[in-house]
Amino acid sequence: MNGNLTRSRWSGYWFILPSAIMLIALIVYPLIYGAYISFFDTNLTNRWDFVGFKYYIEAFSTPEFIGKVYTTLKFTAIVVAGNMVIGTLLAVVLNTKIKGRGFFRAILIFPWLFPEVVVALLWKWLYDPMYGLFNHILLKLHLISEPISWLADPKVALIAVAIACIWKGYPLIMVLASAGLQSIPKELYEAAELDGSNKLQSFRHITLPGLKPVLLVALILETVWWFKHFTIIWLLTAGGPVDTTSVVSIDIYQRAFEDFQFGRAAAFSVLVLFVCLFISFIYRKVMADEQ
């Protein structure tokens, strides 16, 4: 009897063992190894000079890294705000009884299905100062007198990159908000209509509170995702011009694979991890308080 109980108790551990091994190999080990090499000045082969917390202190004491964190926060705020507003509004519009609703849903979700490399190349062509569509339209409408170098002008480069990322990211919010709208009872809208509420008041007092749990989760996912984003920014500007789009992820990549400063890059990566954990903690605390 005792032997059967023991085998039954251990059988559960055997079932989760493959998943646990994969988790340790793909997530836990890289995290620990990354934190380990952040304490060394190393080329990952024959030089392992222990430097302690030198790179962490350097990160907080040099304005260069703090400036890149500020650029990353600014980029993240623009993209997340754009995704949340556009995605939510489109979900609300598509939740009404408009003609061709299924067609528009299929079309509007396309950007989410494209690989990030394809999105970056597409927007690189749209922004091209010589052959790009935007300059062509603006010149035809006589809104500008000469082509704009969208990705080479420090004044507009960050906004231009953020717009491309918003185009890629809003469909996720639209899908999540559309699912959340299905959980709001129709009776609430009927009661509000009987009380004389207009569409804007119904949206403010019924739709937004009903979507709040979904939007808060989406806000966490979006913030963490875009804070560490790399692909589209790198392919569009590679961090330029004059570092105006040089976010933390690009700085880490350049230090590791162009300057071969693996220890410094690992230290900055650990700091990004803690920033993402801090953002998640803040949002989760806000969500717990709301509940």
PDB file of C-alpha atoms in Angstrom:
ATOM      1  CA  MET A   1       0.000   0.000   0.000  1.00  0.00           C
ATOM      2  CA  ASN A   2       2.776   2.387   1.028  1.00  0.00           C
ATOM      3  CA  GLY A   3       4.751   1.414  -2.065  1.00  0.00           C
ATOM      4  CA  ASN A   4       1.790   2.290  -4.331  1.00  0.00           C
ATOM      5  CA  LEU A   5       1.384   5.675  -2.612  1.00  0.00           C
ATOM      6  CA  THR A   6       5.083   6.422  -3.026  1.00  0.00           C
ATOM      7  CA  ARG A   7       5.055   5.490  -6.735  1.00  0.00           C
ATOM      8  CA  SER A   8       1.902   7.574  -7.255  1.00  0.00           C
ATOM      9  CA  ARG A   9       3.505  10.561  -5.525  1.00  0.00           C
ATOM     10  CA  TRP A  10       6.699  10.337  -7.607  1.00  0.00           C
ATOM     11  CA  SER A  11       4.875   9.748 -10.894  1.00  0.00           C
ATOM     12  CA  GLY A  12       3.812  13.401 -10.927  1.00  0.00           C
ATOM     13  CA  TYR A  13       7.427  14.545 -10.723  1.00  0.00           C
ATOM     14  CA  TRP A  14       8.397  12.245 -13.596  1.00  0.00           C
ATOM     15  CA  PHE A  15       5.676  13.794 -15.760  1.00  0.00           C
ATOM     16  CA  ILE A  16       6.949  17.344 -15.217  1.00  0.00           C
ATOM     17  CA  LEU A  17      10.639  16.398 -15.448  1.00  0.00           C
ATOM     18  CA  PRO A  18      11.008  16.982 -19.261  1.00  0.00           C
ATOM     19  CA  SER A  19       9.391  20.402 -18.959  1.00  0.00           C
ATOM     20  CA  ALA A  20      11.550  21.267 -15.944  1.00  0.00           C
ATOM     21  CA  ILE A  21      14.731  20.271 -17.820  1.00  0.00           C
ATOM     22  CA  MET A  22      13.739  22.396 -20.822  1.00  0.00           C
ATOM     23  CA  LEU A  23      12.894  25.327 -18.524  1.00  0.00           C
ATOM     24  CA  ILE A  24      16.279  25.116 -16.796  1.00  0.00           C
ATOM     25  CA  ALA A  25      18.201  24.713 -20.069  1.00  0.00           C
ATOM     26  CA  LEU A  26      16.467  27.488 -22.020  1.00  0.00           C
ATOM     27  CA  ILE A  27      15.608  30.072 -19.331  1.00  0.00           C
ATOM     28  CA  VAL A  28      17.257  29.523 -15.944  1.00  0.00           C
ATOM     29  CA  TYR A  29      20.766  28.642 -17.189  1.00  0.00           C
ATOM     30  CA  PRO A  30      21.046  31.599 -19.668  1.00  0.00           C
ATOM     31  CA  LEU A  31      19.839  33.996 -16.954  1.00  0.00           C
ATOM     32  CA  ILE A  32      22.359  32.727 -14.396  1.00  0.00           C
ATOM     33  CA  TYR A  33      25.185  32.622 -16.953  1.00  0.00           C
ATOM     34  CA  GLY A  34      24.371  36.162 -18.122  1.00  0.00           C
ATOM     35  CA  ALA A  35      24.442  37.441 -14.549  1.00  0.00           C
ATOM     36  CA  TYR A  36      27.722  35.548 -13.964  1.00  0.00           C
ATOM     37  CA  ILE A  37      29.645  37.073 -16.892  1.00  0.00           C
ATOM     38  CA  SER A  38      28.398  40.551 -15.941  1.00  0.00           C
ATOM     39  CA  PHE A  39      31.007  40.459 -13.143  1.00  0.00           C
ATOM     40  CA  PHE A  40      33.904  39.885 -15.567  1.00  0.00           C
ATOM     41  CA  ASP A  41      35.824  41.762 -18.232  1.00  0.00           C
ATOM     42  CA  THR A  42      35.811  38.890 -20.686  1.00  0.00           C
ATOM     43  CA  ASN A  43      36.011  37.925 -24.335  1.00  0.00           C
ATOM     44  CA  LEU A  44      34.322  34.583 -23.461  1.00  0.00           C
ATOM     45  CA  THR A  45      37.466  32.643 -24.422  1.00  0.00           C
ATOM     46  CA  ASN A  46      40.777  33.302 -22.630  1.00  0.00           C
ATOM     47  CA  ARG A  47      40.216  36.535 -20.674  1.00  0.00           C
ATOM     48  CA  TRP A  48      38.185  36.424 -17.481  1.00  0.00           C
ATOM     49  CA  ASP A  49      39.174  39.415 -15.312  1.00  0.00           C
ATOM     50  CA  PHE A  50      36.902  39.785 -12.301  1.00  0.00           C
ATOM     51  CA  VAL A  51      35.559  43.365 -12.020  1.00  0.00           C
ATOM     52  CA  GLY A  52      32.769  42.923  -9.463  1.00  0.00           C
ATOM     53  CA  PHE A  53      30.001  45.522  -9.704  1.00  0.00           C
ATOM     54  CA  LYS A  54      32.075  47.872 -11.877  1.00  0.00           C
ATOM     55  CA  TYR A  55      29.717  47.748 -14.881  1.00  0.00           C
ATOM     56  CA  TYR A  56      26.596  48.206 -12.726  1.00  0.00           C
ATOM     57  CA  ILE A  57      28.103  51.273 -11.027  1.00  0.00           C
ATOM     58  CA  GLU A  58      29.216  52.555 -14.421  1.00  0.00           C
ATOM     59  CA  ALA A  59      25.688  52.195 -15.795  1.00  0.00           C
ATOM     60  CA  PHE A  60      24.200  54.412 -13.086  1.00  0.00           C
ATOM     61  CA  SER A  61      27.065  56.929 -13.043  1.00  0.00           C
ATOM     62  CA  THR A  62      27.386  57.610 -16.786  1.00  0.00           C
ATOM     63  CA  PRO A  63      24.857  59.872 -18.523  1.00  0.00           C
ATOM     64  CA  GLU A  64      25.165  57.816 -21.716  1.00  0.00           C
ATOM     65  CA  PHE A  65      23.355  54.750 -20.340  1.00  0.00           C
ATOM     66  CA  ILE A  66      20.781  56.860 -18.495  1.00  0.00           C
ATOM     67  CA  GLY A  67      20.117  58.745 -21.743  1.00  0.00           C
ATOM     68  CA  LYS A  68      19.486  55.466 -23.563  1.00  0.00           C
ATOM     69  CA  VAL A  69      17.099  54.364 -20.828  1.00  0.00           C
ATOM     70  CA  TYR A  70      15.250  57.674 -21.228  1.00  0.00           C
ATOM     71  CA  THR A  71      15.058  57.139 -25.019  1.00  0.00           C
ATOM     72  CA  THR A  72      13.748  53.609 -24.412  1.00  0.00           C
ATOM     73  CA  LEU A  73      11.086  54.845 -21.984  1.00  0.00           C
ATOM     74  CA  LYS A  74      10.014  57.561 -24.435  1.00  0.00           C
ATOM     75  CA  PHE A  75       9.818  55.080 -27.318  1.00  0.00           C
ATOM     76  CA  THR A  76       7.908  52.564 -25.154  1.00  0.00           C
ATOM     77  CA  ALA A  77       5.422  55.196 -23.951  1.00  0.00           C
ATOM     78  CA  ILE A  78       4.655  56.375 -27.511  1.00  0.00           C
ATOM     79  CA  VAL A  79       4.218  52.865 -28.915  1.00  0.00           C
ATOM     80  CA  VAL A  80       2.180  51.488 -26.012  1.00  0.00           C
ATOM     81  CA  ALA A  81      -0.108  54.547 -25.941  1.00  0.00           C
ATOM     82  CA  GLY A  82      -0.616  54.315 -29.708  1.00  0.00           C
ATOM     83  CA  ASN A  83      -1.337  50.595 -29.588  1.00  0.00           C
ATOM     84  CA  MET A  84      -3.791  50.924 -26.680  1.00  0.00           C
ATOM     85  CA  VAL A  85      -5.758  53.824 -28.179  1.00  0.00           C
ATOM     86  CA  ILE A  86      -5.906  52.580 -31.784  1.00  0.00           C
ATOM     87  CA  GLY A  87      -6.465  48.924 -30.831  1.00  0.00           C
ATOM     88  CA  THR A  88      -9.269  49.740 -28.368  1.00  0.00           C
ATOM     89  CA  LEU A  89     -11.061  52.158 -30.698  1.00  0.00           C
ATOM     90  CA  LEU A  90     -10.931  49.712 -33.607  1.00  0.00           C
ATOM     91  CA  ALA A  91     -12.262  46.921 -31.368  1.00  0.00           C
ATOM     92  CA  VAL A  92     -15.190  49.120 -30.305  1.00  0.00           C
ATOM     93  CA  VAL A  93     -15.966  50.091 -33.911  1.00  0.00           C
ATOM     94  CA  LEU A  94     -15.774  46.476 -35.109  1.00  0.00           C
ATOM     95  CA  ASN A  95     -18.069  45.417 -32.259  1.00  0.00           C
ATOM     96  CA  THR A  96     -20.899  47.466 -33.774  1.00  0.00           C
ATOM     97  CA  LYS A  97     -23.149  46.160 -36.550  1.00  0.00           C
ATOM     98  CA  ILE A  98     -21.284  47.666 -39.497  1.00  0.00           C
ATOM     99  CA  LYS A  99     -21.392  46.212 -42.986  1.00  0.00           C
ATOM    100  CA  GLY A 100     -18.369  44.048 -43.873  1.00  0.00           C
ATOM    101  CA  ARG A 101     -17.288  43.650 -40.249  1.00  0.00           C
ATOM    102  CA  GLY A 102     -15.657  40.259 -40.858  1.00  0.00           C
ATOM    103  CA  PHE A 103     -13.706  41.615 -43.839  1.00  0.00           C
ATOM    104  CA  PHE A 104     -12.358  44.579 -41.872  1.00  0.00           C
ATOM    105  CA  ARG A 105     -11.413  42.307 -38.958  1.00  0.00           C
ATOM    106  CA  ALA A 106      -9.387  40.111 -41.310  1.00  0.00           C
ATOM    107  CA  ILE A 107      -7.663  43.088 -42.977  1.00  0.00           C
ATOM    108  CA  LEU A 108      -6.846  44.944 -39.761  1.00  0.00           C
ATOM    109  CA  ILE A 109      -5.212  41.922 -38.180  1.00  0.00           C
ATOM    110  CA  PHE A 110      -2.741  41.491 -41.069  1.00  0.00           C
ATOM    111  CA  PRO A 111       0.096  43.619 -39.576  1.00  0.00           C
ATOM    112  CA  TRP A 112       0.215  41.286 -36.571  1.00  0.00           C
ATOM    113  CA  LEU A 113       0.771  38.284 -38.860  1.00  0.00           C
ATOM    114  CA  PHE A 114       3.741  39.787 -40.716  1.00  0.00           C
ATOM    115  CA  PRO A 115       7.267  38.989 -39.419  1.00  0.00           C
ATOM    116  CA  GLU A 116       9.026  41.984 -37.909  1.00  0.00           C
ATOM    117  CA  VAL A 117      11.668  41.907 -40.650  1.00  0.00           C
ATOM    118  CA  VAL A 118       8.963  42.255 -43.310  1.00  0.00           C
ATOM    119  CA  VAL A 119       7.342  45.119 -41.387  1.00  0.00           C
ATOM    120  CA  ALA A 120      10.678  46.941 -41.092  1.00  0.00           C
ATOM    121  CA  LEU A 121      11.495  46.574 -44.805  1.00  0.00           C
ATOM    122  CA  LEU A 122       7.991  47.690 -45.785  1.00  0.00           C
ATOM    123  CA  TRP A 123       8.178  50.850 -43.674  1.00  0.00           C
ATOM    124  CA  LYS A 124      11.733  51.523 -44.819  1.00  0.00           C
ATOM    125  CA  TRP A 125      10.383  51.759 -48.354  1.00  0.00           C
ATOM    126  CA  LEU A 126       7.447  53.964 -47.236  1.00  0.00           C
ATOM    127  CA  TYR A 127       9.882  56.350 -45.516  1.00  0.00           C
ATOM    128  CA  ASP A 128      12.428  56.395 -48.358  1.00  0.00           C
ATOM    129  CA  PRO A 129      13.228  60.077 -49.158  1.00  0.00           C
ATOM    130  CA  MET A 130      13.521  59.417 -52.924  1.00  0.00           C
ATOM    131  CA  TYR A 131      11.001  56.677 -53.704  1.00  0.00           C
ATOM    132  CA  GLY A 132       8.871  56.509 -50.543  1.00  0.00           C
ATOM    133  CA  LEU A 133       5.087  56.731 -50.662  1.00  0.00           C
ATOM    134  CA  PHE A 134       4.758  59.317 -47.873  1.00  0.00           C
ATOM    135  CA  ASN A 135       6.994  61.905 -49.517  1.00  0.00           C
ATOM    136  CA  HIS A 136       5.277  61.295 -52.869  1.00  0.00           C
ATOM    137  CA  ILE A 137       1.809  61.972 -51.386  1.00  0.00           C
ATOM    138  CA  LEU A 138       2.921  65.008 -49.372  1.00  0.00           C
ATOM    139  CA  LEU A 139       4.685  66.524 -52.397  1.00  0.00           C
ATOM    140  CA  LYS A 140       1.625  65.929 -54.600  1.00  0.00           C
ATOM    141  CA  LEU A 141      -0.568  67.652 -52.014  1.00  0.00           C
ATOM    142  CA  HIS A 142       1.968  70.524 -51.784  1.00  0.00           C
ATOM    143  CA  LEU A 143       2.239  70.021 -48.018  1.00  0.00           C
ATOM    144  CA  ILE A 144       6.036  69.898 -48.220  1.00  0.00           C
ATOM    145  CA  SER A 145       8.429  71.580 -50.665  1.00  0.00           C
ATOM    146  CA  GLU A 146      11.184  68.948 -50.557  1.00  0.00           C
ATOM    147  CA  PRO A 147      11.414  65.278 -49.496  1.00  0.00           C
ATOM    148  CA  ILE A 148      11.803  64.546 -45.803  1.00  0.00           C
ATOM    149  CA  SER A 149      14.448  62.089 -44.596  1.00  0.00           C
ATOM    150  CA  TRP A 150      12.131  60.457 -42.079  1.00  0.00           C
ATOM    151  CA  LEU A 151      14.709  58.032 -40.714  1.00  0.00           C
ATOM    152  CA  ALA A 152      17.755  60.328 -41.015  1.00  0.00           C
ATOM    153  CA  ASP A 153      16.325  63.458 -39.391  1.00  0.00           C
ATOM    154  CA  PRO A 154      16.937  63.475 -35.595  1.00  0.00           C
ATOM    155  CA  LYS A 155      13.727  65.495 -35.072  1.00  0.00           C
ATOM    156  CA  VAL A 156      11.362  62.906 -36.551  1.00  0.00           C
ATOM    157  CA  ALA A 157      13.306  59.600 -36.549  1.00  0.00           C
ATOM    158  CA  LEU A 158      11.999  58.323 -33.194  1.00  0.00           C
ATOM    159  CA  ILE A 159       8.386  59.167 -34.067  1.00  0.00           C
ATOM    160  CA  ALA A 160       8.783  57.542 -37.487  1.00  0.00           C
ATOM    161  CA  VAL A 161      10.101  54.326 -35.928  1.00  0.00           C
ATOM    162  CA  ALA A 162       7.353  54.394 -33.280  1.00  0.00           C
ATOM    163  CA  ILE A 163       4.638  54.697 -35.969  1.00  0.00           C
ATOM    164  CA  ALA A 164       5.978  51.579 -37.701  1.00  0.00           C
ATOM    165  CA  CYS A 165       5.919  49.723 -34.368  1.00  0.00           C
ATOM    166  CA  ILE A 166       2.374  50.910 -33.631  1.00  0.00           C
ATOM    167  CA  TRP A 167       1.262  49.566 -37.022  1.00  0.00           C
ATOM    168  CA  LYS A 168       2.779  46.212 -36.062  1.00  0.00           C
ATOM    169  CA  GLY A 169       1.431  46.150 -32.497  1.00  0.00           C
ATOM    170  CA  TYR A 170      -2.139  47.525 -32.468  1.00  0.00           C
ATOM    171  CA  PRO A 171      -3.813  44.290 -33.768  1.00  0.00           C
ATOM    172  CA  LEU A 172      -2.941  42.430 -30.528  1.00  0.00           C
ATOM    173  CA  ILE A 173      -4.780  45.044 -28.466  1.00  0.00           C
ATOM    174  CA  MET A 174      -7.662  44.987 -30.951  1.00  0.00           C
ATOM    175  CA  VAL A 175      -8.026  41.195 -30.594  1.00  0.00           C
ATOM    176  CA  LEU A 176      -7.818  41.289 -26.780  1.00  0.00           C
ATOM    177  CA  ALA A 177     -10.266  44.204 -26.518  1.00  0.00           C
ATOM    178  CA  SER A 178     -12.675  42.498 -28.954  1.00  0.00           C
ATOM    179  CA  ALA A 179     -12.674  39.410 -26.717  1.00  0.00           C
ATOM    180  CA  GLY A 180     -13.219  41.596 -23.648  1.00  0.00           C
ATOM    181  CA  LEU A 181     -16.172  43.383 -25.260  1.00  0.00           C
ATOM    182  CA  GLN A 182     -18.021  40.063 -25.613  1.00  0.00           C
ATOM    183  CA  SER A 183     -18.105  39.755 -21.798  1.00  0.00           C
ATOM    184  CA  ILE A 184     -19.947  43.077 -21.283  1.00  0.00           C
ATOM    185  CA  PRO A 185     -23.721  42.419 -20.976  1.00  0.00           C
ATOM    186  CA  LYS A 186     -25.835  44.061 -23.702  1.00  0.00           C
ATOM    187  CA  GLU A 187     -28.440  44.882 -21.054  1.00  0.00           C
ATOM    188  CA  LEU A 188     -26.137  47.545 -19.622  1.00  0.00           C
ATOM    189  CA  TYR A 189     -26.119  49.431 -22.934  1.00  0.00           C
ATOM    190  CA  GLU A 190     -29.912  49.070 -23.265  1.00  0.00           C
ATOM    191  CA  ALA A 191     -30.412  50.415 -19.738  1.00  0.00           C
ATOM    192  CA  ALA A 192     -28.041  53.314 -20.430  1.00  0.00           C
ATOM    193  CA  GLU A 193     -29.913  54.127 -23.646  1.00  0.00           C
ATOM    194  CA  LEU A 194     -33.215  54.169 -21.769  1.00  0.00           C
ATOM    195  CA  ASP A 195     -31.672  56.575 -19.247  1.00  0.00           C
ATOM    196  CA  GLY A 196     -30.713  58.916 -22.095  1.00  0.00           C
ATOM    197  CA  SER A 197     -26.976  58.228 -22.294  1.00  0.00           C
ATOM    198  CA  ASN A 198     -25.245  58.963 -25.584  1.00  0.00           C
ATOM    199  CA  LYS A 199     -22.549  56.811 -27.213  1.00  0.00           C
ATOM    200  CA  LEU A 200     -19.672  58.682 -25.581  1.00  0.00           C
ATOM    201  CA  GLN A 201     -21.171  58.355 -22.088  1.00  0.00           C
ATOM    202  CA  SER A 202     -21.818  54.630 -22.628  1.00  0.00           C
ATOM    203  CA  PHE A 203     -18.217  54.184 -23.763  1.00  0.00           C
ATOM    204  CA  ARG A 204     -16.877  56.032 -20.723  1.00  0.00           C
ATOM    205  CA  HIS A 205     -19.083  54.475 -18.027  1.00  0.00           C
ATOM    206  CA  ILE A 206     -19.718  50.964 -19.419  1.00  0.00           C
ATOM    207  CA  THR A 207     -17.204  49.974 -22.090  1.00  0.00           C
ATOM    208  CA  LEU A 208     -14.004  51.232 -20.476  1.00  0.00           C
ATOM    209  CA  PRO A 209     -14.751  49.803 -16.975  1.00  0.00           C
ATOM    210  CA  GLY A 210     -15.745  46.495 -18.596  1.00  0.00           C
ATOM    211  CA  LEU A 211     -12.488  46.364 -20.569  1.00  0.00           C
ATOM    212  CA  LYS A 212     -10.297  47.429 -17.657  1.00  0.00           C
ATOM    213  CA  PRO A 213      -9.047  43.935 -16.620  1.00  0.00           C
ATOM    214  CA  VAL A 214      -8.193  43.014 -20.217  1.00  0.00           C
ATOM    215  CA  LEU A 215      -6.518  46.343 -20.951  1.00  0.00           C
ATOM    216  CA  LEU A 216      -4.415  46.208 -17.782  1.00  0.00           C
ATOM    217  CA  VAL A 217      -3.031  42.786 -18.711  1.00  0.00           C
ATOM    218  CA  ALA A 218      -2.406  44.030 -22.251  1.00  0.00           C
ATOM    219  CA  LEU A 219      -0.652  47.091 -20.827  1.00  0.00           C
ATOM    220  CA  ILE A 220       1.815  44.894 -18.898  1.00  0.00           C
ATOM    221  CA  LEU A 221       2.562  42.699 -21.897  1.00  0.00           C
ATOM    222  CA  GLU A 222       2.919  45.654 -24.259  1.00  0.00           C
ATOM    223  CA  THR A 223       5.176  47.681 -21.953  1.00  0.00           C
ATOM    224  CA  VAL A 224       7.596  44.839 -21.298  1.00  0.00           C
ATOM    225  CA  TRP A 225       7.597  43.767 -24.957  1.00  0.00           C
ATOM    226  CA  TRP A 226       8.352  47.181 -26.436  1.00  0.00           C
ATOM    227  CA  PHE A 227      10.809  48.168 -23.684  1.00  0.00           C
ATOM    228  CA  LYS A 228      13.145  45.407 -24.840  1.00  0.00           C
ATOM    229  CA  HIS A 229      12.292  45.623 -28.529  1.00  0.00           C
ATOM    230  CA  PHE A 230      15.144  45.394 -31.026  1.00  0.00           C
ATOM    231  CA  THR A 231      14.333  44.113 -34.526  1.00  0.00           C
ATOM    232  CA  ILE A 232      12.280  46.885 -36.176  1.00  0.00           C
ATOM    233  CA  ILE A 233      14.382  49.714 -34.682  1.00  0.00           C
ATOM    234  CA  TRP A 234      17.640  48.083 -35.709  1.00  0.00           C
ATOM    235  CA  LEU A 235      16.500  47.426 -39.278  1.00  0.00           C
ATOM    236  CA  LEU A 236      15.070  50.934 -39.735  1.00  0.00           C
ATOM    237  CA  THR A 237      17.763  53.123 -38.161  1.00  0.00           C
ATOM    238  CA  ALA A 238      20.321  50.912 -36.347  1.00  0.00           C
ATOM    239  CA  GLY A 239      20.063  53.374 -33.452  1.00  0.00           C
ATOM    240  CA  GLY A 240      20.700  56.534 -35.506  1.00  0.00           C
ATOM    241  CA  PRO A 241      20.658  59.279 -36.423  1.00  0.00           C
ATOM    242  CA  VAL A 242      22.939  60.675 -33.688  1.00  0.00           C
ATOM    243  CA  ASP A 243      21.678  57.996 -31.271  1.00  0.00           C
ATOM    244  CA  THR A 244      18.141  59.450 -31.283  1.00  0.00           C
ATOM    245  CA  THR A 245      16.678  55.936 -31.672  1.00  0.00           C
ATOM    246  CA  SER A 246      19.410  54.110 -29.763  1.00  0.00           C
ATOM    247  CA  VAL A 247      17.364  52.226 -27.194  1.00  0.00           C
ATOM    248  CA  VAL A 248      18.898  49.987 -24.521  1.00  0.00           C
ATOM    249  CA  SER A 249      18.544  46.758 -26.512  1.00  0.00           C
ATOM    250  CA  ILE A 250      20.510  48.225 -29.432  1.00  0.00           C
ATOM    251  CA  ASP A 251      23.193  49.551 -27.077  1.00  0.00           C
ATOM    252  CA  ILE A 252      23.552  46.083 -25.540  1.00  0.00           C
ATOM    253  CA  TYR A 253      23.832  44.461 -28.968  1.00  0.00           C
ATOM    254  CA  GLN A 254      26.502  46.922 -30.129  1.00  0.00           C
ATOM    255  CA  ARG A 255      28.563  46.527 -26.968  1.00  0.00           C
ATOM    256  CA  ALA A 256      28.423  42.729 -27.148  1.00  0.00           C
ATOM    257  CA  PHE A 257      28.811  42.004 -30.864  1.00  0.00           C
ATOM    258  CA  GLU A 258      30.573  45.108 -32.238  1.00  0.00           C
ATOM    259  CA  ASP A 259      32.777  46.189 -29.294  1.00  0.00           C
ATOM    260  CA  PHE A 260      33.034  42.651 -27.800  1.00  0.00           C
ATOM    261  CA  GLN A 261      32.406  44.015 -24.284  1.00  0.00           C
ATOM    262  CA  PHE A 262      30.437  40.967 -23.188  1.00  0.00           C
ATOM    263  CA  GLY A 263      30.645  41.655 -19.460  1.00  0.00           C
ATOM    264  CA  ARG A 264      29.372  45.231 -19.802  1.00  0.00           C
ATOM    265  CA  ALA A 265      26.589  44.115 -22.183  1.00  0.00           C
ATOM    266  CA  ALA A 266      25.567  41.358 -19.757  1.00  0.00           C
ATOM    267  CA  ALA A 267      25.397  43.850 -16.867  1.00  0.00           C
ATOM    268  CA  PHE A 268      23.142  46.158 -18.888  1.00  0.00           C
ATOM    269  CA  SER A 269      20.957  43.154 -19.820  1.00  0.00           C
ATOM    270  CA  VAL A 270      20.536  42.269 -16.160  1.00  0.00           C
ATOM    271  CA  LEU A 271      19.462  45.861 -15.454  1.00  0.00           C
ATOM    272  CA  VAL A 272      16.882  45.667 -18.263  1.00  0.00           C
ATOM    273  CA  LEU A 273      15.571  42.437 -16.732  1.00  0.00           C
ATOM    274  CA  PHE A 274      15.090  44.177 -13.385  1.00  0.00           C
ATOM    275  CA  VAL A 275      13.381  47.147 -15.056  1.00  0.00           C
ATOM    276  CA  CYS A 276      10.923  44.758 -16.763  1.00  0.00           C
ATOM    277  CA  LEU A 277      10.305  42.940 -13.469  1.00  0.00           C
ATOM    278  CA  PHE A 278       9.728  46.293 -11.741  1.00  0.00           C
ATOM    279  CA  ILE A 279       7.213  47.364 -14.405  1.00  0.00           C
ATOM    280  CA  SER A 280       5.376  44.042 -14.042  1.00  0.00           C
ATOM    281  CA  PHE A 281       5.364  44.404 -10.247  1.00  0.00           C
ATOM    282  CA  ILE A 282       3.895  47.908 -10.406  1.00  0.00           C
ATOM    283  CA  TYR A 283       1.153  46.899 -12.832  1.00  0.00           C
ATOM    284  CA  ARG A 284       0.307  43.746 -10.859  1.00  0.00           C
ATOM    285  CA  LYS A 285       0.050  45.826  -7.671  1.00  0.00           C
ATOM    286  CA  VAL A 286      -2.262  48.277  -9.440  1.00  0.00           C
ATOM    287  CA  MET A 287      -4.376  45.385 -10.722  1.00  0.00           C
ATOM    288  CA  ALA A 288      -4.573  43.813  -7.244  1.00  0.00           C
ATOM    289  CA  ASP A 289      -5.693  47.144  -5.770  1.00  0.00           C
ATOM    290  CA  GLU A 290      -8.326  47.516  -8.504  1.00  0.00           C
ATOM    291  CA  GLN A 291      -9.695  44.033  -7.775  1.00  0.00           C
TER     292      GLN A 291
END
